Coordinates of C-alpha atoms in Angstrom, one line a residue:
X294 CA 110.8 71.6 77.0
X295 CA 107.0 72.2 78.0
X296 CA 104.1 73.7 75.2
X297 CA 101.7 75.8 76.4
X298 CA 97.9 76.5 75.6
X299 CA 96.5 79.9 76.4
X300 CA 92.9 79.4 77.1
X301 CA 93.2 83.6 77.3
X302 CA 94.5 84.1 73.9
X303 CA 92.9 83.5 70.5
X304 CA 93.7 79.9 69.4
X305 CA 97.0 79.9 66.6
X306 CA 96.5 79.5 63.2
X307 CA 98.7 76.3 62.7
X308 CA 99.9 73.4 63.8
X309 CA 101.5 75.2 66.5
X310 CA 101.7 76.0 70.3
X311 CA 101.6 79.6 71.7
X312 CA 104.9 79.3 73.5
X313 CA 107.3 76.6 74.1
X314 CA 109.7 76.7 77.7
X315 CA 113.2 75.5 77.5
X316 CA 115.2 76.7 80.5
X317 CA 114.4 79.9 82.0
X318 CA 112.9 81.3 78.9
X319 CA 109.3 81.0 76.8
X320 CA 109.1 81.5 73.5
X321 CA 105.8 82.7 71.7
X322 CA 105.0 81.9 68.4
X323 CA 103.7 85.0 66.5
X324 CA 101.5 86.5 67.9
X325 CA 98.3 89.1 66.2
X326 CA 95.5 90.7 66.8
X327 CA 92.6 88.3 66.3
X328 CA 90.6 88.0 69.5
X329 CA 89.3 85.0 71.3
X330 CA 85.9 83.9 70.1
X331 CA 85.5 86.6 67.1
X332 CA 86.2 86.1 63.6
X333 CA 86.0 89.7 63.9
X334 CA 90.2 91.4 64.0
X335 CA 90.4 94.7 65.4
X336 CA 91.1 97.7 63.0
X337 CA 90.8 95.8 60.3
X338 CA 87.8 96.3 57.2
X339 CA 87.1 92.9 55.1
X340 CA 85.8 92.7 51.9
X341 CA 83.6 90.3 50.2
X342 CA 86.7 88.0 49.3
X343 CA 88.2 88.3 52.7
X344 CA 90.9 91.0 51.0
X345 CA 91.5 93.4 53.2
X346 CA 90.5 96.8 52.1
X347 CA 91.4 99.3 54.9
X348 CA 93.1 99.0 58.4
X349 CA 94.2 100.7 61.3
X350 CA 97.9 99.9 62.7
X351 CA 97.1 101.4 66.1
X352 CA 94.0 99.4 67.0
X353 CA 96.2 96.1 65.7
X354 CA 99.1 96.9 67.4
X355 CA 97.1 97.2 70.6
X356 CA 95.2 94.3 70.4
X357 CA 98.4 92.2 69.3
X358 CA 100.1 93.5 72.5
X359 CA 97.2 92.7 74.8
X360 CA 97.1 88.8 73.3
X361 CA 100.7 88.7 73.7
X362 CA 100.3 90.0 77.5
X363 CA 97.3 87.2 77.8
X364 CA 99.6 84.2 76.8
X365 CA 102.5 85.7 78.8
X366 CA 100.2 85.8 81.8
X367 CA 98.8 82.8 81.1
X368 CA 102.5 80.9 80.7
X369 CA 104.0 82.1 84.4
X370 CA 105.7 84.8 82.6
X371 CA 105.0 89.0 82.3
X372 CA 105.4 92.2 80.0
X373 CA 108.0 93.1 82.1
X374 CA 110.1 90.2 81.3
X375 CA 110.1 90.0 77.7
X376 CA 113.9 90.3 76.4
X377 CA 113.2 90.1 72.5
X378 CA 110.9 91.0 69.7
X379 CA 110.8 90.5 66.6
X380 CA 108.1 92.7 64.7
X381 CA 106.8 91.9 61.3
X382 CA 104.7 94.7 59.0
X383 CA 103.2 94.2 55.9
X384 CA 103.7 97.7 55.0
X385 CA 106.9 99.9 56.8
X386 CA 106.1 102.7 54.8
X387 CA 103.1 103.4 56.4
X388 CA 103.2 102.2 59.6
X389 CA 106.2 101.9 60.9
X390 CA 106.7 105.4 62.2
X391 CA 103.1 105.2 64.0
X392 CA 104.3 101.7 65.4
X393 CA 107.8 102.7 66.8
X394 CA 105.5 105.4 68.8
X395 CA 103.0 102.6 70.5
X396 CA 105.9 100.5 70.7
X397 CA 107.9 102.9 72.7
X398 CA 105.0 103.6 75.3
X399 CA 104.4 99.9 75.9
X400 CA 108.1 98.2 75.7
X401 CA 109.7 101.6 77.7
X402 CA 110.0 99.6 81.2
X403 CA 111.2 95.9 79.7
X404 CA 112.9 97.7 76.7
X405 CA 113.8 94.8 74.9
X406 CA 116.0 94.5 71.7
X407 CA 113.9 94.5 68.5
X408 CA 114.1 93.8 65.0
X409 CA 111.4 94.9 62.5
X410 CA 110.9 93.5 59.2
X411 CA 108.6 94.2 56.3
X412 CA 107.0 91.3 55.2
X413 CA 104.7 90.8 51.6
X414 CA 102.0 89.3 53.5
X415 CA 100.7 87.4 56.9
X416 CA 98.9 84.1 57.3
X417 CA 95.7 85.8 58.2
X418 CA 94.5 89.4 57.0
X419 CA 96.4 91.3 59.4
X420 CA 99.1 93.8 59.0
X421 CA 101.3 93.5 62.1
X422 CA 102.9 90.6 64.1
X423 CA 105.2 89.8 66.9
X424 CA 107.4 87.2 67.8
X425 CA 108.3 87.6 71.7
X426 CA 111.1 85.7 74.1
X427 CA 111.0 86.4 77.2
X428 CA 111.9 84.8 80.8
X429 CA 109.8 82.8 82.7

């Protein structure tokens, strides 16, 4: 088993690595849409308290797909070989019709399985997710 380090990708949020190799496969850790040297997190509004009080799925999808295309990169690994994803939203209601669309531009070549779940909340204020396997 080998842990790898993105020097690409925003640094995790745990005591954590961004993807772990065993055999011919890397697995990410979740991955969002905070970017690299920026407190700032794309399509997302912050109030005083650091609640969040209006966001944008689109503009987090995006940037979650492009950090997970960074650490994939980075690892030896690509978008076209990603063979799994698991996608957690904060709310489905809302967003999960306008995410199936983005998802279905971006994951139409690899087309990997998928499994979507609604979660209360994330570890950072974001509203989207993604936990990726892939080969390497």
């Amino acid at each position: 088993m080998e842990n790898f380090f993105s020097k690409k990708a925003p640094k995790p949020v745990g005591f954590y690595p961004h993807a772990k190799k065993v055999g011919g496969f890397l697995f990410l850790s979740g991955v969002g849409p905070r970017v690299l040297g920026s407190k700032k997190i794309p399509g997302v509004d912050l109030g005083a308290g650091g609640e969040i009080l209006n966001y944008d799925i689109e503009k987090q999808a995006l940037s979650t797909f492009n950090n997970i295309k960074l650490i994939l990169d980075d690892c030896g690994s690509g978008w076209d070989k990603i063979v799994d994803v698991t996608v957690f939203l904060t709310n489905m209601s809302a967003d999960f019709e306008k995410f199936n669309s983005l998802y279905r531009e971006h994951f139409s070549v690899c087309f990997p399985c998928r499994t979507t779940i609604e979660v209360l909340s994330l570890p950072t204020p974001i509203a989207i997710e993604l936990k990726v396997i892939a080969t390497i």
